[in-house]
PDB file of C-alpha atoms in Angstrom:
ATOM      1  CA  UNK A   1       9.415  36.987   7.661  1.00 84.00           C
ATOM      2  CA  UNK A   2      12.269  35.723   5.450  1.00 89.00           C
ATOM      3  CA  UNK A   3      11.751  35.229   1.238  1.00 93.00           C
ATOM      4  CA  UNK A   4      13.147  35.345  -1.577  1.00 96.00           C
ATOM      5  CA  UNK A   5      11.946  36.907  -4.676  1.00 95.00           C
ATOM      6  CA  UNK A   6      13.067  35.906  -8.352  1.00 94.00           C
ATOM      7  CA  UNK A   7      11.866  37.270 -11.717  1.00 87.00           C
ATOM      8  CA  UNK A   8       9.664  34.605 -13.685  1.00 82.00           C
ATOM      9  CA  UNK A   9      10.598  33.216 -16.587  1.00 85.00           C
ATOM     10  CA  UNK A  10      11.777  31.332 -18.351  1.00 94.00           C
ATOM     11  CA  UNK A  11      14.483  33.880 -20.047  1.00 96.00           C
ATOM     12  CA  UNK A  12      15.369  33.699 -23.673  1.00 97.00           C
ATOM     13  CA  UNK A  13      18.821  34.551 -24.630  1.00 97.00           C
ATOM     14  CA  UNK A  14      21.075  34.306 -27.480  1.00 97.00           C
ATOM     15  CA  UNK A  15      24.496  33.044 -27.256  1.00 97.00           C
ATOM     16  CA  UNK A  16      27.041  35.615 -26.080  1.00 96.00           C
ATOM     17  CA  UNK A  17      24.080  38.120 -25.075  1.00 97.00           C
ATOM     18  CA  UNK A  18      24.096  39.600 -21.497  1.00 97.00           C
ATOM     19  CA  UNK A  19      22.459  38.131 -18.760  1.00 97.00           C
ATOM     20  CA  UNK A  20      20.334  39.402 -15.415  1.00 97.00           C
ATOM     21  CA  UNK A  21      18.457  37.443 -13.461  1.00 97.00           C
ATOM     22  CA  UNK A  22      17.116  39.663 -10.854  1.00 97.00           C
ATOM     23  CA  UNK A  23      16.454  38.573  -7.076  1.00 97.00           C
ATOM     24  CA  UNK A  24      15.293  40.500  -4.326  1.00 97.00           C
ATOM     25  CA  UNK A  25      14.644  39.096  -0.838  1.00 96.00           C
ATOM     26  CA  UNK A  26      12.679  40.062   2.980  1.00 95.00           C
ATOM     27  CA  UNK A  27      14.895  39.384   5.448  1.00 91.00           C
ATOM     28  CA  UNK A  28      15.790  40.640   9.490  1.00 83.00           C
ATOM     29  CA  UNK A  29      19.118  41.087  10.335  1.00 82.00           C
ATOM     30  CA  UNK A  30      21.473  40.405   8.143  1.00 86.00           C
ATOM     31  CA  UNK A  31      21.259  37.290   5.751  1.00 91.00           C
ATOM     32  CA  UNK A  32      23.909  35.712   3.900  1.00 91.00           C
ATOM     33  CA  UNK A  33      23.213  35.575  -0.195  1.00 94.00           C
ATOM     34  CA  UNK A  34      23.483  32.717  -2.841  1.00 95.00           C
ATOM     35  CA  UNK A  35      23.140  32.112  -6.020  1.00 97.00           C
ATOM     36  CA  UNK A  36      22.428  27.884  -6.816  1.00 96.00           C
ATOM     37  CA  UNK A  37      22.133  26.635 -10.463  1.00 96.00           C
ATOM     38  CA  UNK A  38      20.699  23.044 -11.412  1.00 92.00           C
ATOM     39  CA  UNK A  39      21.373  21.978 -14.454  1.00 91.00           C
ATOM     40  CA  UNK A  40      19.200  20.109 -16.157  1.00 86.00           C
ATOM     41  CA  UNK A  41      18.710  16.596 -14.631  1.00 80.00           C
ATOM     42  CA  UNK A  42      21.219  17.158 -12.065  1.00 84.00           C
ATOM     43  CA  UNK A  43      21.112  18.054  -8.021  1.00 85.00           C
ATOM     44  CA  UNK A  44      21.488  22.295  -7.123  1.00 90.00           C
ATOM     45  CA  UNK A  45      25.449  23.505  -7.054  1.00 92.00           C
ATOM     46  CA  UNK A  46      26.593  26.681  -5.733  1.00 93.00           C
ATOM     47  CA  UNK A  47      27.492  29.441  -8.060  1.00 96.00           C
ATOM     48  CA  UNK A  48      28.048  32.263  -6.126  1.00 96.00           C
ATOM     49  CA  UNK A  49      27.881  33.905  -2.405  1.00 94.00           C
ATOM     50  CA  UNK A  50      27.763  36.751  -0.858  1.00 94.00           C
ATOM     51  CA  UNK A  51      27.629  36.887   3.119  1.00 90.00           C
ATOM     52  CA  UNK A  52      27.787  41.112   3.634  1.00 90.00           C
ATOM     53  CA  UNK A  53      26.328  44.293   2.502  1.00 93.00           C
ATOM     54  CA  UNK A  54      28.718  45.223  -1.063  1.00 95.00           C
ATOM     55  CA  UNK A  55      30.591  41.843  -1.401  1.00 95.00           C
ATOM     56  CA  UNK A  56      30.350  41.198  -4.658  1.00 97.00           C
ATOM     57  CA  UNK A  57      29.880  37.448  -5.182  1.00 96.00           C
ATOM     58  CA  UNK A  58      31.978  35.857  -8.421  1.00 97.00           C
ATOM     59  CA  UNK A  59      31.751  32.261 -10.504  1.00 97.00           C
ATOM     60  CA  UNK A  60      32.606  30.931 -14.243  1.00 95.00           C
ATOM     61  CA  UNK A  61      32.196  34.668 -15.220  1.00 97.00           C
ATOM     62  CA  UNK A  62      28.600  35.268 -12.675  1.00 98.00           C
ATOM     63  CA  UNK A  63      28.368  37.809 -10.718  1.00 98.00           C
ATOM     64  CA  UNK A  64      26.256  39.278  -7.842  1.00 98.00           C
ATOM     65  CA  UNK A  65      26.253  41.892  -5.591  1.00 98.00           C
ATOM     66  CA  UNK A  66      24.251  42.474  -2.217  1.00 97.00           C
ATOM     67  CA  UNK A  67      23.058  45.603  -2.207  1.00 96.00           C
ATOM     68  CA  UNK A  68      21.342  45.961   1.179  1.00 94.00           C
ATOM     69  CA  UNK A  69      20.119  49.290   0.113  1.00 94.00           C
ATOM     70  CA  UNK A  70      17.597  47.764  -2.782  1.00 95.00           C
ATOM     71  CA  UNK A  71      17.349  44.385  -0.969  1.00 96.00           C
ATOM     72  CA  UNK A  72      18.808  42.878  -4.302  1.00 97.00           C
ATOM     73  CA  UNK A  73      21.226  40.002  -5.375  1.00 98.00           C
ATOM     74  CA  UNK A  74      20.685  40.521  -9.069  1.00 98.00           C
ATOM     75  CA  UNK A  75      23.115  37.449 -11.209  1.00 98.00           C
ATOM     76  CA  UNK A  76      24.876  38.984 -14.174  1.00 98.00           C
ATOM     77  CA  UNK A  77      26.759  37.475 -17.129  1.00 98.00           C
ATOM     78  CA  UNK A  78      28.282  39.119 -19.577  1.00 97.00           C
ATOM     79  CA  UNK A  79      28.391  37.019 -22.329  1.00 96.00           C
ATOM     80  CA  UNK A  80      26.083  33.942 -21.736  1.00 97.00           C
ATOM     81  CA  UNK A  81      27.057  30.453 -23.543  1.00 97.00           C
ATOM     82  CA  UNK A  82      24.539  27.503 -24.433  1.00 97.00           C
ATOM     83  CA  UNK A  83      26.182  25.433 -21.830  1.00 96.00           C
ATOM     84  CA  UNK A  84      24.709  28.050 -19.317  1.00 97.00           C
ATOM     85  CA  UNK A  85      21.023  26.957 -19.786  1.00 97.00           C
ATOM     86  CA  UNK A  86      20.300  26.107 -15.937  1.00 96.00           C
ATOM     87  CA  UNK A  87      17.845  27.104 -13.876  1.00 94.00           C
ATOM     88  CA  UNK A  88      19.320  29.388 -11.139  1.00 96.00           C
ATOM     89  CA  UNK A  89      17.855  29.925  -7.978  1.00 95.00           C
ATOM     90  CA  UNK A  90      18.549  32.910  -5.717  1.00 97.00           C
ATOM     91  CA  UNK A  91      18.424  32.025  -1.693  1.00 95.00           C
ATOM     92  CA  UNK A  92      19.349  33.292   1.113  1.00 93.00           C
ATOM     93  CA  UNK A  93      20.198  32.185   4.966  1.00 90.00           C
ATOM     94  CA  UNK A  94      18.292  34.652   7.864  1.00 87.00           C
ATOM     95  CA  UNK A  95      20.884  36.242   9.903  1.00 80.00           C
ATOM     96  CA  UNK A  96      19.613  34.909  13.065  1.00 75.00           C
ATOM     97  CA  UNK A  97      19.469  31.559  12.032  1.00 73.00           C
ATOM     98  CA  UNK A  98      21.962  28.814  13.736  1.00 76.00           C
ATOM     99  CA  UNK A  99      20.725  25.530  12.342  1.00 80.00           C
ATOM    100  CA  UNK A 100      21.756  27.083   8.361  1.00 86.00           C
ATOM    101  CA  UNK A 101      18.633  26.601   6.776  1.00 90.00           C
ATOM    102  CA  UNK A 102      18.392  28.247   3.194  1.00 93.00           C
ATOM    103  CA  UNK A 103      15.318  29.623   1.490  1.00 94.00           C
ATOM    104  CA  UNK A 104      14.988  29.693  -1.906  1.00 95.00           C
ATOM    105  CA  UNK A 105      13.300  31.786  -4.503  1.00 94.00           C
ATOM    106  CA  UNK A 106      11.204  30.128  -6.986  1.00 92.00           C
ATOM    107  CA  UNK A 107      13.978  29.521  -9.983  1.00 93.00           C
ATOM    108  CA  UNK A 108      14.273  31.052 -13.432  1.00 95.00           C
ATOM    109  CA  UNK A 109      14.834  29.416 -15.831  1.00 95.00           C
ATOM    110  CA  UNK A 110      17.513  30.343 -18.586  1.00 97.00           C
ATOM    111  CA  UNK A 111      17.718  28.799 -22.277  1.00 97.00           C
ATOM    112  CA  UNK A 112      20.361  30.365 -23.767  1.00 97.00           C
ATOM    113  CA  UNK A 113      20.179  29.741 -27.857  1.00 96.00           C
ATOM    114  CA  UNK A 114      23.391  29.292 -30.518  1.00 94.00           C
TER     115      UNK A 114
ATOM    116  CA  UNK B   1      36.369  16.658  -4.787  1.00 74.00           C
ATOM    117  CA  UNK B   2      33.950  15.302  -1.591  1.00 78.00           C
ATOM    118  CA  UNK B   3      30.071  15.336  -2.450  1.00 90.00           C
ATOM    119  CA  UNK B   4      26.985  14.366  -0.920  1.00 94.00           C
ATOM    120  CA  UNK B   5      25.267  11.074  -2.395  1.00 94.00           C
ATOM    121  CA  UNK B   6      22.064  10.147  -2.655  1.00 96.00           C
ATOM    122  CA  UNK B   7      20.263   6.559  -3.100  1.00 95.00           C
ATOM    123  CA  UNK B   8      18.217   5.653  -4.755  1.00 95.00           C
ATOM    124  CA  UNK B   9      17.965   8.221  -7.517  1.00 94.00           C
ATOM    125  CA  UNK B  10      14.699   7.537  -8.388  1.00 96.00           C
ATOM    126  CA  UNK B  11      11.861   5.424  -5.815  1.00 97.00           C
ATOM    127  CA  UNK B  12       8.494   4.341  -6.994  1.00 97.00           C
ATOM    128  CA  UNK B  13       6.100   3.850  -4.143  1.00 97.00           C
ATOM    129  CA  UNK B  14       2.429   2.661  -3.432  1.00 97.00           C
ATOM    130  CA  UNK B  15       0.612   5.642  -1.500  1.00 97.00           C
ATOM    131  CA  UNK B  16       0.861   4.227   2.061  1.00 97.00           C
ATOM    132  CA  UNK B  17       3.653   2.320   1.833  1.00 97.00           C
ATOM    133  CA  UNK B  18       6.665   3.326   3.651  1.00 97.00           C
ATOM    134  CA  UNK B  19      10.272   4.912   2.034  1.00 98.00           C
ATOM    135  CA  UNK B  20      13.305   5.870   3.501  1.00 97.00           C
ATOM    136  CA  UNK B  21      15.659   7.954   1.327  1.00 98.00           C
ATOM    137  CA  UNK B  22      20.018   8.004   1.937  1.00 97.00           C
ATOM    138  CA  UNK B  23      22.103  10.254   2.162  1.00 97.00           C
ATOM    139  CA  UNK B  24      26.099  10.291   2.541  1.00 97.00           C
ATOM    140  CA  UNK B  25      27.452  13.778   3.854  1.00 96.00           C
ATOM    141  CA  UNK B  26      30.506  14.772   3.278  1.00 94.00           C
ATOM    142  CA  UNK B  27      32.573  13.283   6.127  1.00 91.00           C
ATOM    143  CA  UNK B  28      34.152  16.610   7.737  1.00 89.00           C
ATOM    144  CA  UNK B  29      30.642  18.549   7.832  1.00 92.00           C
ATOM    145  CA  UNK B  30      28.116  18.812  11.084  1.00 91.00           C
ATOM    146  CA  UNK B  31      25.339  20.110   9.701  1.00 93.00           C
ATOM    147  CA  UNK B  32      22.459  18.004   7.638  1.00 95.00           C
ATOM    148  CA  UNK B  33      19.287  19.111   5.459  1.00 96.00           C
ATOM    149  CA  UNK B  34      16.744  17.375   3.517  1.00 98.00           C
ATOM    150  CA  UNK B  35      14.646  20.080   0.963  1.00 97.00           C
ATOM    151  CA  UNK B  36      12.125  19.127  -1.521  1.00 96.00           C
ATOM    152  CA  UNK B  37      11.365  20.411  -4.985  1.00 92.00           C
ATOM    153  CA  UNK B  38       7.812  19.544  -6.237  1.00 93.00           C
ATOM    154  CA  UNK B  39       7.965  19.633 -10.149  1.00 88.00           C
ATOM    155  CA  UNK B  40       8.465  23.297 -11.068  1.00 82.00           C
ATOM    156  CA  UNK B  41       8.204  24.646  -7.939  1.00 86.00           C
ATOM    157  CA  UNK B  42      10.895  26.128  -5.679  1.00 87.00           C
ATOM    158  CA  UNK B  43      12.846  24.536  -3.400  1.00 92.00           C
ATOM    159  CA  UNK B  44      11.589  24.053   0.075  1.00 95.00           C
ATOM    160  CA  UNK B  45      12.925  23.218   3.288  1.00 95.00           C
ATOM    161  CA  UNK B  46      11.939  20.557   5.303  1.00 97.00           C
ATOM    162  CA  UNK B  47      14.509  20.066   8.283  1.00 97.00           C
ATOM    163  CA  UNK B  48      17.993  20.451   9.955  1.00 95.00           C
ATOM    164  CA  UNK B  49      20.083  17.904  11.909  1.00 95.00           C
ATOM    165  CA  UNK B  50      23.063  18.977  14.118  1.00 92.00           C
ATOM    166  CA  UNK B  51      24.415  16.612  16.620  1.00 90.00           C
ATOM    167  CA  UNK B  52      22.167  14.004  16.299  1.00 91.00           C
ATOM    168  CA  UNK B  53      19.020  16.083  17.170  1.00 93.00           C
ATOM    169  CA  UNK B  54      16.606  18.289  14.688  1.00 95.00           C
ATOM    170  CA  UNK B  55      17.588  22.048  14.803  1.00 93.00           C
ATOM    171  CA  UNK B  56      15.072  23.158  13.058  1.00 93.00           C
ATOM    172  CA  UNK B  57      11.691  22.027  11.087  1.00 95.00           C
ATOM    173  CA  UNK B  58       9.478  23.470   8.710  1.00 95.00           C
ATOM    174  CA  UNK B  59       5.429  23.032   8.671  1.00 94.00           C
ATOM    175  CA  UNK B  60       5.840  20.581   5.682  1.00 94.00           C
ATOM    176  CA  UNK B  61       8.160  17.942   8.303  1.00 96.00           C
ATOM    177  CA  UNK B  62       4.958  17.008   9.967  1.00 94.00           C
ATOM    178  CA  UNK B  63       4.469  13.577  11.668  1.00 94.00           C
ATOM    179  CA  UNK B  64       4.849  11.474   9.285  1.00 96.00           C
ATOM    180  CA  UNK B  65       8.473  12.526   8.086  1.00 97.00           C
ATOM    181  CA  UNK B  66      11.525  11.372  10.320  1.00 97.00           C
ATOM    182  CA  UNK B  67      15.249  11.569  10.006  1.00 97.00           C
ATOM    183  CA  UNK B  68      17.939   9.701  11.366  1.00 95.00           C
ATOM    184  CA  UNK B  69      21.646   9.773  11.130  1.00 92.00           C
ATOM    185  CA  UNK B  70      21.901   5.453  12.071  1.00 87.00           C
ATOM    186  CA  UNK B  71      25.790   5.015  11.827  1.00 87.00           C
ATOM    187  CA  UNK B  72      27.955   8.251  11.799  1.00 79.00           C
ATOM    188  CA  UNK B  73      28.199   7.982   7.797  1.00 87.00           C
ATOM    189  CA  UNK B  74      24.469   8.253   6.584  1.00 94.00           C
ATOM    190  CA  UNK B  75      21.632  10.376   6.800  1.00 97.00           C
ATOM    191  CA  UNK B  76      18.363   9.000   6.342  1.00 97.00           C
ATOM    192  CA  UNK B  77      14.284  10.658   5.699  1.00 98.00           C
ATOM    193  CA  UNK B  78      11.659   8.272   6.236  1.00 98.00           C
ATOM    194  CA  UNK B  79       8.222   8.678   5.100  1.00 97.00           C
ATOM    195  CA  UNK B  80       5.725   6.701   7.084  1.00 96.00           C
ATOM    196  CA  UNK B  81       2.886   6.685   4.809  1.00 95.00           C
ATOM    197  CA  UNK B  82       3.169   8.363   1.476  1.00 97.00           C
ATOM    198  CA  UNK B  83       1.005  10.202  -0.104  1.00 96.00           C
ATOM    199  CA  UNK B  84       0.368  11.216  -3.739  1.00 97.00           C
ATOM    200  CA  UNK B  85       1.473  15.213  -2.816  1.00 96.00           C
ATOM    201  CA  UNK B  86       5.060  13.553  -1.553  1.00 97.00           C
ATOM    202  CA  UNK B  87       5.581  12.936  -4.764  1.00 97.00           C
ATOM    203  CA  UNK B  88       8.868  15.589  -5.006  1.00 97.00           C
ATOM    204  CA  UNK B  89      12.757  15.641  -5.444  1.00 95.00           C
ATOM    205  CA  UNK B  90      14.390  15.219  -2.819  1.00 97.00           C
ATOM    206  CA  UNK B  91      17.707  16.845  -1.382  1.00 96.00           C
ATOM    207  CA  UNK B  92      20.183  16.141   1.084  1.00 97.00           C
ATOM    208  CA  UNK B  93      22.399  18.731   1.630  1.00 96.00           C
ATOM    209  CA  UNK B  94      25.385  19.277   4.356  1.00 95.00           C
ATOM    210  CA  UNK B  95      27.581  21.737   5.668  1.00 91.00           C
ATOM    211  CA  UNK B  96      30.566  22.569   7.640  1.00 88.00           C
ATOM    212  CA  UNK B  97      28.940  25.049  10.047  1.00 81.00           C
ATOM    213  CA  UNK B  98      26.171  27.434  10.221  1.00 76.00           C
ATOM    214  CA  UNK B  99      28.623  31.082  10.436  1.00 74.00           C
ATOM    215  CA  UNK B 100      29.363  33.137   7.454  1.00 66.00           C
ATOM    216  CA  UNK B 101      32.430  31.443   6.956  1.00 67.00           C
ATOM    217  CA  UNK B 102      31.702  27.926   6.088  1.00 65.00           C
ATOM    218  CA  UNK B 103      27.999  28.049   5.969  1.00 74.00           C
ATOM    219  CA  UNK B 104      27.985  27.101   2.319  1.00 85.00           C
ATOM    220  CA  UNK B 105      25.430  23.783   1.568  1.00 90.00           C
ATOM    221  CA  UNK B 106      26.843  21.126  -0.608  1.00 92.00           C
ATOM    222  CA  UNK B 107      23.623  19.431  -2.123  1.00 94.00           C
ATOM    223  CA  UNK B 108      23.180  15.840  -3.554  1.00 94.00           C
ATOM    224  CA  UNK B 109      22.085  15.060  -7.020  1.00 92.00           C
ATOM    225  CA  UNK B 110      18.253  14.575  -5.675  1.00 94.00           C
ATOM    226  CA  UNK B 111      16.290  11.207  -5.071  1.00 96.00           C
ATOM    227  CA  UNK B 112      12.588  11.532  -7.170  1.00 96.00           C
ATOM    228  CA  UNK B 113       9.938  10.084  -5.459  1.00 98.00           C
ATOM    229  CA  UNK B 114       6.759   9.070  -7.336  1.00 98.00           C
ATOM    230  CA  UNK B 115       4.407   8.159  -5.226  1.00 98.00           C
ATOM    231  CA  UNK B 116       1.217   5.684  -7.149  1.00 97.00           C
TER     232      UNK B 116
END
């Protein structure tokens, strides 16, 4: 079956610090990749996609990268700001699917500190 | 910039009663979704809607769940008879298409349910 697998946290950073958030996912054929953050109080946006093996996935200084090899999607930041506290949710949509239903991993939190 | 909107943003409910959450797509997309997020869990799927019919359903959209799309604009869930474990976020969500190109899900800001 399909699912998505997120490290638990919640993740403790301070400001400027690099981030990874690592997410690794099931999957037949060949899924497209996400990357959704909710801030807090708010609804999920996108952040980041990738939809093939190697395309790196870019946002507001994110990064992912499918790597079909590892069956990873791991989210990077370089230099993390307060304003990125969020909890980001890795998901991805099955190959095979036509109706473009996305499943989600179970969030991680990120508190990023001044 | 378009976005999905959701009313109301929050719904208190007696366990039994009926609710019916909205949803506005964005105009140009085909493709509807309602997920639900119980507190601090992940984000689950509960159904799709393409051209006026469900696409697909999850084991959570059992009988007492129904969605409609009544005038071309919104894009309703109705729960028949709640129960306290409905208690959830809700999201609508919509998209252009299902391919790689314009797959992406634009989500609403989430209607919270509290069922009592």
């Amino acid at each position: 079956g399909n699912s998505v697998t997120q490290m638990e946290g919640p993740v403790t950073l301070s400001e400027e610090a690099f981030l990874t958030i690592n997410c690794t996912y099931t999957a037949t054929g060949y899924p497209s990749l996400f990357w959704y953050v909710q801030y807090p109080g708010e609804g999920l946006q996108l952040l980041l996609k990738a939809t093939k093996a190697d395309d790196k996935g870019s946002n507001k200084g994110f990064e992912a990268t499918y790597r079909k090899e590892t069956t990873s999607f791991h989210l990077e930041k370089g230099s993390v700001q307060v304003s990125d506290s969020a909890v980001y949710f890795c998901a991805l949509r099955p190959g095979s699917s036509n109706t473009g239903k996305l499943i989600f991993g179970q969030g991680t939190t990120l508190q990023v500190k001044p | 910039e378009p976005e999905v909107t959701q009313t109301p943003s929050h719904q208190v409910t007696q366990m039994g009663q009926e609710v019916i959450l909205r949803c506005v797509p964005i105009s140009n997309h085909l493709y509807f979704y309602w997920y639900r997020q119980i507190l601090g869990q992940k984000v689950e799927f509960l159904v799709s809607f393409y051209n006026n019919e469900i696409s697909e359903k999850s084991e959570i959209f059992d009988d007492q769940f129904s969605v409609e799309r009544p005038d071309g604009s919104n894009f309703t869930l109705k729960i028949r008879s709640t129960k306290l474990e409905d208690s959830a976020m809700y999201f609508c969500a919509s998209s252009e298409g299902v391919n790689r190109i314009n797959t992406e899900a634009f989500f609403g800001q989430g209607t919270r349910l509290t069922v009592v």
